[in-house]
Short mmCIF file of C-alpha atoms and ligand atoms in Angstrom, two decimals:
data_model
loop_
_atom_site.label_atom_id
_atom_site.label_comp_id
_atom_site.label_asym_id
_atom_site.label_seq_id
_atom_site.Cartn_x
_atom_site.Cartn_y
_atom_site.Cartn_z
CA UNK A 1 123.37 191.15 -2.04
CA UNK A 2 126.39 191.24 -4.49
CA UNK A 3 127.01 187.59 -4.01
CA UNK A 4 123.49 187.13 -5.00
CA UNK A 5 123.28 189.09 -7.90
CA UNK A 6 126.80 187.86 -9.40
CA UNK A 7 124.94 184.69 -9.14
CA UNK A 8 121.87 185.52 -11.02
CA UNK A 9 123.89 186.73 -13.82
CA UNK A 10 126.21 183.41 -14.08
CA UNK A 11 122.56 181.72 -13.92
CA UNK A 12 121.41 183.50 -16.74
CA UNK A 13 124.78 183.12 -18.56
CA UNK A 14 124.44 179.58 -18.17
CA UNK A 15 121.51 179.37 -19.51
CA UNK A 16 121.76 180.59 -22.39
CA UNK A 17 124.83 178.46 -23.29
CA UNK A 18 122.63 175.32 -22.68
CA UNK A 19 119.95 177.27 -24.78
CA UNK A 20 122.43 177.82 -27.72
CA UNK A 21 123.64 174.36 -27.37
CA UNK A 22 119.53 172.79 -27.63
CA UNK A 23 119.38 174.96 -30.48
CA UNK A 24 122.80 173.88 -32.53
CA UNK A 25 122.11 174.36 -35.77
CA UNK A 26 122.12 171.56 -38.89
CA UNK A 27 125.43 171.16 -39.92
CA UNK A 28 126.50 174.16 -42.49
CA UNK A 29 127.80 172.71 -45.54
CA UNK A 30 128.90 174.62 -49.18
CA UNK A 31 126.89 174.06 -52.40
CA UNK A 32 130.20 172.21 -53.45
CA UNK A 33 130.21 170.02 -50.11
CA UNK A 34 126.29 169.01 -50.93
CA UNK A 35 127.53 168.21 -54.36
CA UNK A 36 130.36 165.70 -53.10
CA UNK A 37 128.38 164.01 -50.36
CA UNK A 38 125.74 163.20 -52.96
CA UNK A 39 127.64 162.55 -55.30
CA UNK A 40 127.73 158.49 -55.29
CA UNK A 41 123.89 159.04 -55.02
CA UNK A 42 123.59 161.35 -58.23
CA UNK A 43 125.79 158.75 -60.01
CA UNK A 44 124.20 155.95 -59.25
CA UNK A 45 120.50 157.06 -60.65
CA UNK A 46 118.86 153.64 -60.26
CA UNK A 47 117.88 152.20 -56.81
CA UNK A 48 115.53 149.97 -55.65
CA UNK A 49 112.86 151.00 -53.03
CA UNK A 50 110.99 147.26 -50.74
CA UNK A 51 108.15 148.05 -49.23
CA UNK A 52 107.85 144.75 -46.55
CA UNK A 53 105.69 144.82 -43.44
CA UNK A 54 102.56 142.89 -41.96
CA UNK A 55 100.36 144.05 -45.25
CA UNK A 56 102.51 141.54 -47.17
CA UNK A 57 99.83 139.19 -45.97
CA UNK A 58 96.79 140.77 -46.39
CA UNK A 59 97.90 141.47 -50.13
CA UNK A 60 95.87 144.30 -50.89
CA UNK A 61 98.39 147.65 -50.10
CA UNK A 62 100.27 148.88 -47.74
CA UNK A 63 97.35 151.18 -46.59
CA UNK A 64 94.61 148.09 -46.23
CA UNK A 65 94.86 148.75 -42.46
CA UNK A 66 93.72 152.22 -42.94
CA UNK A 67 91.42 151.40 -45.72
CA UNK A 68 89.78 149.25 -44.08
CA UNK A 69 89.61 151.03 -40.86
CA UNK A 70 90.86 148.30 -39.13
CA UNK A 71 91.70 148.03 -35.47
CA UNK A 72 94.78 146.92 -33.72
CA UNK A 73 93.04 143.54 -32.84
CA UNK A 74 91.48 143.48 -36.20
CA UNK A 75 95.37 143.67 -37.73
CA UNK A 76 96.78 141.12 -34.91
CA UNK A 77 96.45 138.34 -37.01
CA UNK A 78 99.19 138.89 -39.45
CA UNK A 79 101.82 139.86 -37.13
CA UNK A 80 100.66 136.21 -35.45
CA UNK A 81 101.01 134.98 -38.99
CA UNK A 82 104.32 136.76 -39.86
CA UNK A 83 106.89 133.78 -41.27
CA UNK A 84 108.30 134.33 -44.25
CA UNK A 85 110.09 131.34 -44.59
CA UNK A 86 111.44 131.48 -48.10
CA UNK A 87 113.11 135.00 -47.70
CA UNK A 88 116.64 135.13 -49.00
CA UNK A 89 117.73 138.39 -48.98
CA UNK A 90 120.75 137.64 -50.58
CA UNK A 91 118.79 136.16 -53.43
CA UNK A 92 116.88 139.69 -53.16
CA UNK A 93 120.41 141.75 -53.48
CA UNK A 94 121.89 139.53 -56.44
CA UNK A 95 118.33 140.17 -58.18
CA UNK A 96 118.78 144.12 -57.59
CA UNK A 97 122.06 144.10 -58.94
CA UNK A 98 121.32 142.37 -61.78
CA UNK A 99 118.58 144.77 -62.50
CA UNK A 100 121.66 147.76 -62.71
CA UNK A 101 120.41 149.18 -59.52
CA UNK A 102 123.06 150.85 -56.99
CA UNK A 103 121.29 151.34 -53.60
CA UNK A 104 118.38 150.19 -51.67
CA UNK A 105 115.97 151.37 -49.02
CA UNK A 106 113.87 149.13 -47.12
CA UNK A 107 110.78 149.59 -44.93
CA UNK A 108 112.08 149.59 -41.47
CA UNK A 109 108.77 150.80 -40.07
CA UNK A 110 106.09 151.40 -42.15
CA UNK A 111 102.67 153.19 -41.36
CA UNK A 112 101.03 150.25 -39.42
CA UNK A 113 103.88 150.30 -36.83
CA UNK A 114 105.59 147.32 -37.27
CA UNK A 115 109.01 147.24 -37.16
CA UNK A 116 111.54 144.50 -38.99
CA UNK A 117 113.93 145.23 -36.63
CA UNK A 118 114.71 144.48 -33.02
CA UNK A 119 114.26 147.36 -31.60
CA UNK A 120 114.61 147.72 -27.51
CA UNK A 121 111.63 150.02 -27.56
CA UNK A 122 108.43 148.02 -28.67
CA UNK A 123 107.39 144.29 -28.69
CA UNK A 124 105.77 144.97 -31.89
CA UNK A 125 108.39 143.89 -34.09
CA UNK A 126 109.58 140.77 -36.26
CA UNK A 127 111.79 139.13 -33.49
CA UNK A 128 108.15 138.61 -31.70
CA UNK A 129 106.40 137.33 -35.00
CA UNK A 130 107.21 133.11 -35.64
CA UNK A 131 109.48 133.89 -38.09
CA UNK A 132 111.77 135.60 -35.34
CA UNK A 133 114.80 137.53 -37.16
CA UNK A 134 115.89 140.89 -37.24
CA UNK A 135 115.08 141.51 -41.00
CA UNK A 136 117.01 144.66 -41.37
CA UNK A 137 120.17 143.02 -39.60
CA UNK A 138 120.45 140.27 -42.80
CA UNK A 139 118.84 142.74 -45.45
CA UNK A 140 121.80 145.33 -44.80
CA UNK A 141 124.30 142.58 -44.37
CA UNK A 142 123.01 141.05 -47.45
CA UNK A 143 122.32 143.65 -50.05
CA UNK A 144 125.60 145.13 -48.81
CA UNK A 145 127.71 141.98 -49.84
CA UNK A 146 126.49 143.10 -53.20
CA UNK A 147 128.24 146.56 -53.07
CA UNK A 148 124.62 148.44 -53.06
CA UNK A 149 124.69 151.16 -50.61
CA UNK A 150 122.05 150.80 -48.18
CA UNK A 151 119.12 153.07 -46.64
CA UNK A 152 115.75 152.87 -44.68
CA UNK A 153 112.34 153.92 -44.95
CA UNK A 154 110.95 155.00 -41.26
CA UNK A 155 107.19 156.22 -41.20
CA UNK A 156 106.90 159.04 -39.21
CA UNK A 157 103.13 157.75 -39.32
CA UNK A 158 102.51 155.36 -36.78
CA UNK A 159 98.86 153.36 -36.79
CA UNK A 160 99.94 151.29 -33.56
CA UNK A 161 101.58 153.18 -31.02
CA UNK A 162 99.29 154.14 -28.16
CA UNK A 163 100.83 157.60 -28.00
CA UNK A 164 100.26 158.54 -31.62
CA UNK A 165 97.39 160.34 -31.86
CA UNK A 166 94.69 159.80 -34.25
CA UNK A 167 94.71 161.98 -37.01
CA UNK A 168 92.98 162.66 -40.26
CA UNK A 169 95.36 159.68 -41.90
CA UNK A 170 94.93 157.02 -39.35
CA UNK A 171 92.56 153.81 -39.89
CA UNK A 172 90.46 155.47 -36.58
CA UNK A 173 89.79 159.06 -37.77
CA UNK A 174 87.03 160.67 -36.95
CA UNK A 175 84.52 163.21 -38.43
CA UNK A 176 84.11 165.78 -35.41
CA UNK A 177 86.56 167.82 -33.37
CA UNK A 178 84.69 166.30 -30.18
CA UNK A 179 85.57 162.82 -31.29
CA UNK A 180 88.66 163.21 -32.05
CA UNK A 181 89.85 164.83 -28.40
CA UNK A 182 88.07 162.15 -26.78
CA UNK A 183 89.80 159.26 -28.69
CA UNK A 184 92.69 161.22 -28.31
CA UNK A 185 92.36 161.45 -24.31
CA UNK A 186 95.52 159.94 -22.45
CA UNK A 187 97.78 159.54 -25.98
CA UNK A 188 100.74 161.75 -25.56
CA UNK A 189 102.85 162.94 -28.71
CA UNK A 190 105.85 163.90 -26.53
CA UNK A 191 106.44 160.24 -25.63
CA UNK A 192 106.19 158.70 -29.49
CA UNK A 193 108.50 161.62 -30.25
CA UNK A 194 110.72 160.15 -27.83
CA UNK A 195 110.00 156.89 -29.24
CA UNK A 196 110.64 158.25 -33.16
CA UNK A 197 114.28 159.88 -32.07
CA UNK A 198 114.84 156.03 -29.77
CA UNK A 199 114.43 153.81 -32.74
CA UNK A 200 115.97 156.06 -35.77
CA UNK A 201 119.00 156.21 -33.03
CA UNK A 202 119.19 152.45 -33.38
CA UNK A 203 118.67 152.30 -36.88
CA UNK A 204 121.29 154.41 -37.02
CA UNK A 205 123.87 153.18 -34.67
CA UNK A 206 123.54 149.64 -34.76
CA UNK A 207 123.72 148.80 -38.37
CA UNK A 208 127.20 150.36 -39.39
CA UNK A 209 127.08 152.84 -42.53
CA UNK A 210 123.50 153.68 -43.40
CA UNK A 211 123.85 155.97 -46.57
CA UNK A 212 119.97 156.74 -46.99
CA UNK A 213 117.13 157.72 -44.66
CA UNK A 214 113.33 158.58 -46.30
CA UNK A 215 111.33 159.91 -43.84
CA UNK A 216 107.15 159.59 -44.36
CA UNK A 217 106.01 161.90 -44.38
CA UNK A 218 104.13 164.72 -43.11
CA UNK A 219 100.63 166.58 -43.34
CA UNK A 220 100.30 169.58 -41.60
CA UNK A 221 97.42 171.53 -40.78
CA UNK A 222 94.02 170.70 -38.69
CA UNK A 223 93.85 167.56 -37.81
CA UNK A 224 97.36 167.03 -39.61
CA UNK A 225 101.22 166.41 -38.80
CA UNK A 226 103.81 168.31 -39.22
CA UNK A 227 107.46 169.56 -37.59
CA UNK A 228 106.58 170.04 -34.74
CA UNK A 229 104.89 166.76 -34.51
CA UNK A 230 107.74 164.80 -34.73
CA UNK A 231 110.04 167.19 -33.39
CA UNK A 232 112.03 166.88 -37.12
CA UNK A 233 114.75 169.45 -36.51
CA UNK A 234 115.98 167.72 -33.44
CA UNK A 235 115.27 164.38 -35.14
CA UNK A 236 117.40 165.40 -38.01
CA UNK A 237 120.84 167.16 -36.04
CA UNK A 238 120.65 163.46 -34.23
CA UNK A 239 120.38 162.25 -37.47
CA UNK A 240 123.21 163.67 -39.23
CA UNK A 241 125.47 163.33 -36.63
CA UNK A 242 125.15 159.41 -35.69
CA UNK A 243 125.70 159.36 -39.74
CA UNK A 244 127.46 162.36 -41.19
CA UNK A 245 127.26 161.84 -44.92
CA UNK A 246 123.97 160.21 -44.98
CA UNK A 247 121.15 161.47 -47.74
CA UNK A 248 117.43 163.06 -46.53
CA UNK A 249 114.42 162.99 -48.00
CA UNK A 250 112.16 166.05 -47.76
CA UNK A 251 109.13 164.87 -45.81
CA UNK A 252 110.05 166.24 -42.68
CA UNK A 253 108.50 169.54 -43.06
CA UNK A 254 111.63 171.09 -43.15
CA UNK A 255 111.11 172.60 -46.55
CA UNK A 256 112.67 176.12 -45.85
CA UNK A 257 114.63 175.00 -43.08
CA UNK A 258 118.88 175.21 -44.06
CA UNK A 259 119.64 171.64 -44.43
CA UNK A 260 116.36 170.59 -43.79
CA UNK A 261 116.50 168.27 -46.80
CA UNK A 262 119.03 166.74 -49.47
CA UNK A 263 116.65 165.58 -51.70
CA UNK A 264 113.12 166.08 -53.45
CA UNK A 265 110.69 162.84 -53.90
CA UNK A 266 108.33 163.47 -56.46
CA UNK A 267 106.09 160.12 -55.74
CA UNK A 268 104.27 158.53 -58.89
CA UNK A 269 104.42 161.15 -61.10
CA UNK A 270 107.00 162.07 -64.51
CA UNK A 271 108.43 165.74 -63.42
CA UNK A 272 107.84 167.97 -66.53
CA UNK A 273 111.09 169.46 -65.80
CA UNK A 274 114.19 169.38 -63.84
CA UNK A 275 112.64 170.38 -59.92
CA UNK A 276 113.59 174.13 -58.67
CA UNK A 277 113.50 175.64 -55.76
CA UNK A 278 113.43 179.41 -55.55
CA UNK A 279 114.98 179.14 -59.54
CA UNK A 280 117.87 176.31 -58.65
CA UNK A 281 117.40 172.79 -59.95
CA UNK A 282 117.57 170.76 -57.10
CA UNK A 283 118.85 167.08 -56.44
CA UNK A 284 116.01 164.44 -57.17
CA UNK A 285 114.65 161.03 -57.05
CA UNK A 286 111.08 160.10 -57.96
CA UNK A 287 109.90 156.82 -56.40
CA UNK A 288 107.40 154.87 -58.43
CA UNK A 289 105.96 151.49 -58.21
CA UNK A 290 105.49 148.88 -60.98
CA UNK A 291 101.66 148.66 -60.40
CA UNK A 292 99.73 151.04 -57.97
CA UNK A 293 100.49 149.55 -54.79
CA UNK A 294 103.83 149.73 -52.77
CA UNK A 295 102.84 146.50 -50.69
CA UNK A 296 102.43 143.12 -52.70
CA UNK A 297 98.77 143.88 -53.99
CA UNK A 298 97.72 140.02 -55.52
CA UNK A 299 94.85 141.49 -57.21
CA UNK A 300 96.32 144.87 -58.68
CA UNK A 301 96.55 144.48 -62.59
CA UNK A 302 97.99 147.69 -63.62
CA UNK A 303 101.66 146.53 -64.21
CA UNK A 304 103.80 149.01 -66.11
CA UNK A 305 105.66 147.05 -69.24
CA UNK A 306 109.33 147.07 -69.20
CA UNK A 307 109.83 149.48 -72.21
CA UNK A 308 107.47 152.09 -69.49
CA UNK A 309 110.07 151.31 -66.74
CA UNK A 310 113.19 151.77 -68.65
CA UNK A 311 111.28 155.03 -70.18
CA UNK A 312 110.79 156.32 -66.48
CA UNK A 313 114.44 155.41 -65.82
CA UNK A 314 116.03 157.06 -69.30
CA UNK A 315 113.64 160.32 -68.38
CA UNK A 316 114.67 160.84 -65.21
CA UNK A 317 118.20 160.72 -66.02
CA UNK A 318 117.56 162.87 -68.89
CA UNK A 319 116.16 165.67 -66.23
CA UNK A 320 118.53 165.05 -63.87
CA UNK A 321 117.23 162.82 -61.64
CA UNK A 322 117.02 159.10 -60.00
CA UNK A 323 114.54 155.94 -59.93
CA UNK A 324 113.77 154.45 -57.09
CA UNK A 325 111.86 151.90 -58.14
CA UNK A 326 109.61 149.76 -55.98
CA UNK A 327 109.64 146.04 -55.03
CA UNK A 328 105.99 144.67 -53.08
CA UNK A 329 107.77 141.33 -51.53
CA UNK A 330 105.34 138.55 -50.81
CA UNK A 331 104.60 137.13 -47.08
CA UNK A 332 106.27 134.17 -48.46
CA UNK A 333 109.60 136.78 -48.67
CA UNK A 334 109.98 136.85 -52.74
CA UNK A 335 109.22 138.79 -55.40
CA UNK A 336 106.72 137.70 -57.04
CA UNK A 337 106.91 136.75 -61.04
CA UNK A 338 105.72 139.99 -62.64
CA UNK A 339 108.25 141.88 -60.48
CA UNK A 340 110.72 139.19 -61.46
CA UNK A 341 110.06 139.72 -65.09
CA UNK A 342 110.49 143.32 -65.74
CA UNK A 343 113.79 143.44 -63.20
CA UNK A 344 114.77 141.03 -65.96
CA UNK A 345 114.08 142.82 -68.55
CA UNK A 346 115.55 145.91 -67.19
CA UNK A 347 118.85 144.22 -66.14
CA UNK A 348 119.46 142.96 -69.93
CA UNK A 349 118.98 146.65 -70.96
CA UNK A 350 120.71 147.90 -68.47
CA UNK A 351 123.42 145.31 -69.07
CA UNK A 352 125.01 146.80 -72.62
CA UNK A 353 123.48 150.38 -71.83
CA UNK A 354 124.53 151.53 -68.59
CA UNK A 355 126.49 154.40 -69.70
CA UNK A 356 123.79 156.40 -70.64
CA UNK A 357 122.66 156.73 -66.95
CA UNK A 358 125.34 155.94 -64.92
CA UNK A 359 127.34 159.31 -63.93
CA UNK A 360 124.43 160.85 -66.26
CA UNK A 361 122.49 163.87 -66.11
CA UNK A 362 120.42 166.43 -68.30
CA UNK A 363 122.45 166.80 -71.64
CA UNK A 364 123.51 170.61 -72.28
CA UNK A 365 120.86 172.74 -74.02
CA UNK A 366 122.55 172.91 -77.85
CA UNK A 367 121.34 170.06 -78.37
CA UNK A 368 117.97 168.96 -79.21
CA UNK A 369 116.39 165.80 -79.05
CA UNK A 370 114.98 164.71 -82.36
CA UNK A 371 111.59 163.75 -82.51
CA UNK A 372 110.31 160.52 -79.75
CA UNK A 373 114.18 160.76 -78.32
CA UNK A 374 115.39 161.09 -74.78
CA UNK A 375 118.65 162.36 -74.15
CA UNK A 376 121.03 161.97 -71.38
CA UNK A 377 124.97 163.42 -71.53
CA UNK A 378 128.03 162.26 -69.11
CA UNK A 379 129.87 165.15 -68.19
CA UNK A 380 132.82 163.43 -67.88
CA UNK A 381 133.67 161.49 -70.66
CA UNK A 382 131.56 164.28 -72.68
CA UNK A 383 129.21 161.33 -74.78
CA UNK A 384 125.78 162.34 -75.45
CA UNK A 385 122.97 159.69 -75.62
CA UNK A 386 120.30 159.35 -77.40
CA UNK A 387 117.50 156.82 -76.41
CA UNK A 388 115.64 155.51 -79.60
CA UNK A 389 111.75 155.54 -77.77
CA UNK A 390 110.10 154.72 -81.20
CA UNK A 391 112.53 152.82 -83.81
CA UNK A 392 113.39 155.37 -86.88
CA UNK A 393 112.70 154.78 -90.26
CA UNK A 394 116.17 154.39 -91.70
CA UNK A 395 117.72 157.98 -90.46
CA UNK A 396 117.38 159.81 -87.82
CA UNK A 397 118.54 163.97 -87.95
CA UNK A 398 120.48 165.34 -85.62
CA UNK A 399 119.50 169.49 -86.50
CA UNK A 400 122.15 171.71 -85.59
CA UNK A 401 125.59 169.18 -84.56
CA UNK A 402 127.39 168.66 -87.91
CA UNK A 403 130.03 170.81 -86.22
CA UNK A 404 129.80 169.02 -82.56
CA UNK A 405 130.25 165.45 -83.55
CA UNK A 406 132.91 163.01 -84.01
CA UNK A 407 131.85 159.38 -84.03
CA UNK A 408 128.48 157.76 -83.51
CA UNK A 409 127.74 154.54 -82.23
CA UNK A 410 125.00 151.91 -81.43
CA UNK A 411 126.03 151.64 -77.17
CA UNK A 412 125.03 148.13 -77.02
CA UNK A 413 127.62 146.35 -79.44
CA UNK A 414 129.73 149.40 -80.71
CA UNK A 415 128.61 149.46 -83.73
CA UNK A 416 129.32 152.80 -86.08
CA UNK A 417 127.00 154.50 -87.10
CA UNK A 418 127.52 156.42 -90.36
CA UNK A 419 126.33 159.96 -90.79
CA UNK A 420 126.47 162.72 -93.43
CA UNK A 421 126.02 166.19 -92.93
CA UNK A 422 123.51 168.30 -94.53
CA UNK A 423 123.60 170.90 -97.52
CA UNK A 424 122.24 174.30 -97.68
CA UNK A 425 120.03 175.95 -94.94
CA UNK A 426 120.39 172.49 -93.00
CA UNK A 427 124.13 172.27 -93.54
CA UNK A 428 124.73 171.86 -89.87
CA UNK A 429 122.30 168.92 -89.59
CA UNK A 430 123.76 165.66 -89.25
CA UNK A 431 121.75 162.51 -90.88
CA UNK A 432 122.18 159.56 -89.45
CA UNK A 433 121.98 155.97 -91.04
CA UNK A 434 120.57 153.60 -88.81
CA UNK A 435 119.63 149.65 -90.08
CA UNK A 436 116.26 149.02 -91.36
CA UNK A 437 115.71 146.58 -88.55
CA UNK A 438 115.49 147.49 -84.79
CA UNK A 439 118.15 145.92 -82.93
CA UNK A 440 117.44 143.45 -80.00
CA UNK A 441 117.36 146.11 -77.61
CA UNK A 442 114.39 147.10 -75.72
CA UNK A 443 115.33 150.80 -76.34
CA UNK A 444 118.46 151.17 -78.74
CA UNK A 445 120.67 153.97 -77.37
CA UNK A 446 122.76 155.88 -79.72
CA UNK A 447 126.37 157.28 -78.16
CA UNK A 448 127.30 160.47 -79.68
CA UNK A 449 131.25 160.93 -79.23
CA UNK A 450 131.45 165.13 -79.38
CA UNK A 451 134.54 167.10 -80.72
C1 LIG B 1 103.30 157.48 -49.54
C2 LIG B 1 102.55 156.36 -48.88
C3 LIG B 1 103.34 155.19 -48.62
C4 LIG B 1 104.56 154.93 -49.43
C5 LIG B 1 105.27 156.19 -49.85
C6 LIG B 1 106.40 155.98 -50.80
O1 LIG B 1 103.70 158.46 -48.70
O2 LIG B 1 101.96 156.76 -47.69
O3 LIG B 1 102.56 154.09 -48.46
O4 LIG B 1 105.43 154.29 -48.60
O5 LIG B 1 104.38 157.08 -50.33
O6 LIG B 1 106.92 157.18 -51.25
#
């Protein structure tokens, strides 16, 4: 009888050591410790987002499966067709570069299942397809050889797998409750949870230093995805510790989980403000495309200008946040012309004015920007920027900083700007004299040298 019940109790102790141990929490980390892991990240402020799959070749988004409501057969014929035979993704890296952007995340799976890598855990990937290579094996060798810092995209969504069940956001959804538990007879979310933590694991293990993972993303409620979907807080502990220092999204429904997420992704949109959560600005990166598609989208006509795109990049530094700006790669594997173009463009800005975002953030509030202005401010070297949006007519005021600066300068040949300070009520306004004529610069940035 003893015997017995000394070994229920060391049963029960037992267990709940292996129970602690399932339940391990995220790794606890200081404010301070979040600061310095992100920092390269929060530096760096421009990176470049590829969206590359199968709907390269259909050309008309990333979603067309789903738009469509196409079927797996229906979609067969591009991963048959799959050959991208002019890809160089070194060719892609030198062009990100170029542009002034510091990191990269590519597609490794996006919603219509396919995978660019050779993963041991489906046939549906681009070792199967003619063209035959592990795409994320020479993209993170490639873009790497560049110095970029490298990350992946993996959709949580999965429109292929037979044990993802149909949802409200897959290509087969269904109007009734009835319809969707008979489609949904047989599929078992347990498995392609299983499958999720498999093929992150070899993302993550057999690619050497991955510094970014962007989950997407999740929809909760009826006939929705969430958590407990894909298992996220388990996904994430495996997560962080095949890759300590790597940087999270936050579309694992993890919102008010500890460590849940590193980041906030504000998608297509200009914030209004630096993001808060519960009254703390927050680290942030807002991905944006150059037209309205993430895939190459032939037909799609709404192409930002290059002024817009260096306006999104300037404003998000000046609110303290990144651009992750989106490249749509052809089935041919290039970029095509108009993406070409405004990198371009953006790369001979970014060229002579790098300073003002690099190491850049949200410029202390004494100081206003004048009228059709953006400001950013490098706490470090303690230079204040000010982006010229609209040219000024000769002057430009500065109200309130005769007392704050030193020396002003054009940031794209060093040229001084003169300046008087005001007289009477306005006598700490500083009046700048700028040339009649615009400089050569897509947006002229003025550095501000502070006492
Ligand atoms: C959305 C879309 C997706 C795109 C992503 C980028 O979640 O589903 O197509 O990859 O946004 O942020």
């Amino acid at each position: 009888m003893k015997t017995k019940t000394l070994f229920t109790f060391l049963l029960l102790i037992s267990m709940l050591f292996i129970n602690q141990f399932s339940l391990a929490q995220l790794p606890k980390e200081t404010e301070t410790q979040k600061t310095e892991r992100m920092k390269w990240w929060t530096d760096a402020r421009f990176g470049m987002f590829i969206h590359w799959g199968l709907y390269a070749l259909p050309a008309r988004h990333e979603w067309v499966k789903n738009a469509e409501k196409m079927t797996n057969e229906q979609y067969q014929k591009y991963f048959e067709l799959f050959n991208p035979d002019m890809w160089d993704p070194h060719e892609w890296a030198k062009t990100a570069k170029a542009a002034g952007m510091k990191y990269v995340v590519l597609t490794a799976k996006h919603h219509e299942g396919f995978c660019m890598f050779d993963s041991r855990f489906t046939d549906y990937k681009a070792t199967n397809t003619p063209f035959g290579k592990d795409i994320v094996k020479e993209y993170v060798e490639a873009f790497r050889a560049e110095g970029l810092k490298v990350g992946f995209y993996y959709s949580l969504l999965d429109w292929h797998h037979p044990d993802y069940t149909i949802d409200s956001n897959h290509p087969q959804r269904q109007t009734s409750d009835s319809a969707y538990t008979r489609l949904n007879k047989g599929r078992d979310m347990s498995k392609y949870r299983e499958y999720i933590k498999n093929q992150v694991r070899e993302l993550l293990t057999n690619y050497g230093e991955i510094s970014i993972i962007w989950f997407d993303f999740s929809f909760p409620g009826k006939n929705g995805k969430g958590h407990d979907d894909w298992d996220s807080e388990n996904l994430l502990k495996m997560v962080r510790s095949l890759q300590p220092g790597i940087i999270v999204d936050d579309r694992l429904d993890l919102d008010n989980v500890a460590g849940g997420w590193d980041f906030t992704s504000p998608e297509q949109v200009q914030v209004s403000k630096w993001p808060e959560v519960n009254g703390k600005k927050v680290p942030w990166e807002t991905c944006q495309t150059f037209s309205g598609s993430w895939g190459y989208y032939r037909d799609e006509y709404t192409w930002k200008s290059p002024a817009q795109l260096l306006e999104l990049l300037i404003e998000s530094v000046s609110k303290g946040g990144n651009l992750l700006l989106n490249v749509g790669p052809t089935a041919r594997g290039v970029f095509d012309s108009r993406a070409q173009e405004r990198l371009k463009a953006m790369g001979e800005w970014m060229k002579f004015n790098n300073r003002s975002i690099y190491g850049c953030t949200e410029a202390p509030a004494v100081f206003t920007a004048p009228p059709n202005t953006l400001l950013t401010y490098n706490p470090v070297t303690k230079r204040l920027y000010i982006h010229l949006l609209a040219y000024p007519m000769g002057s430009l005021v500065l109200s309130n900083m005769a007392d704050k600066v030193k020396y002003v300068q054009f940031l794209h040949d060093a040229s001084e700007i003169r300046f008087r300070a005001g007289s009477d009520e306005a006598k700490n306004d500083l009046t700048l004299s700028l040339p009649v004529q615009k400089p050569q610069v897509e947006i002229p940035v003025l550095e501000v040298f502070l006492k």
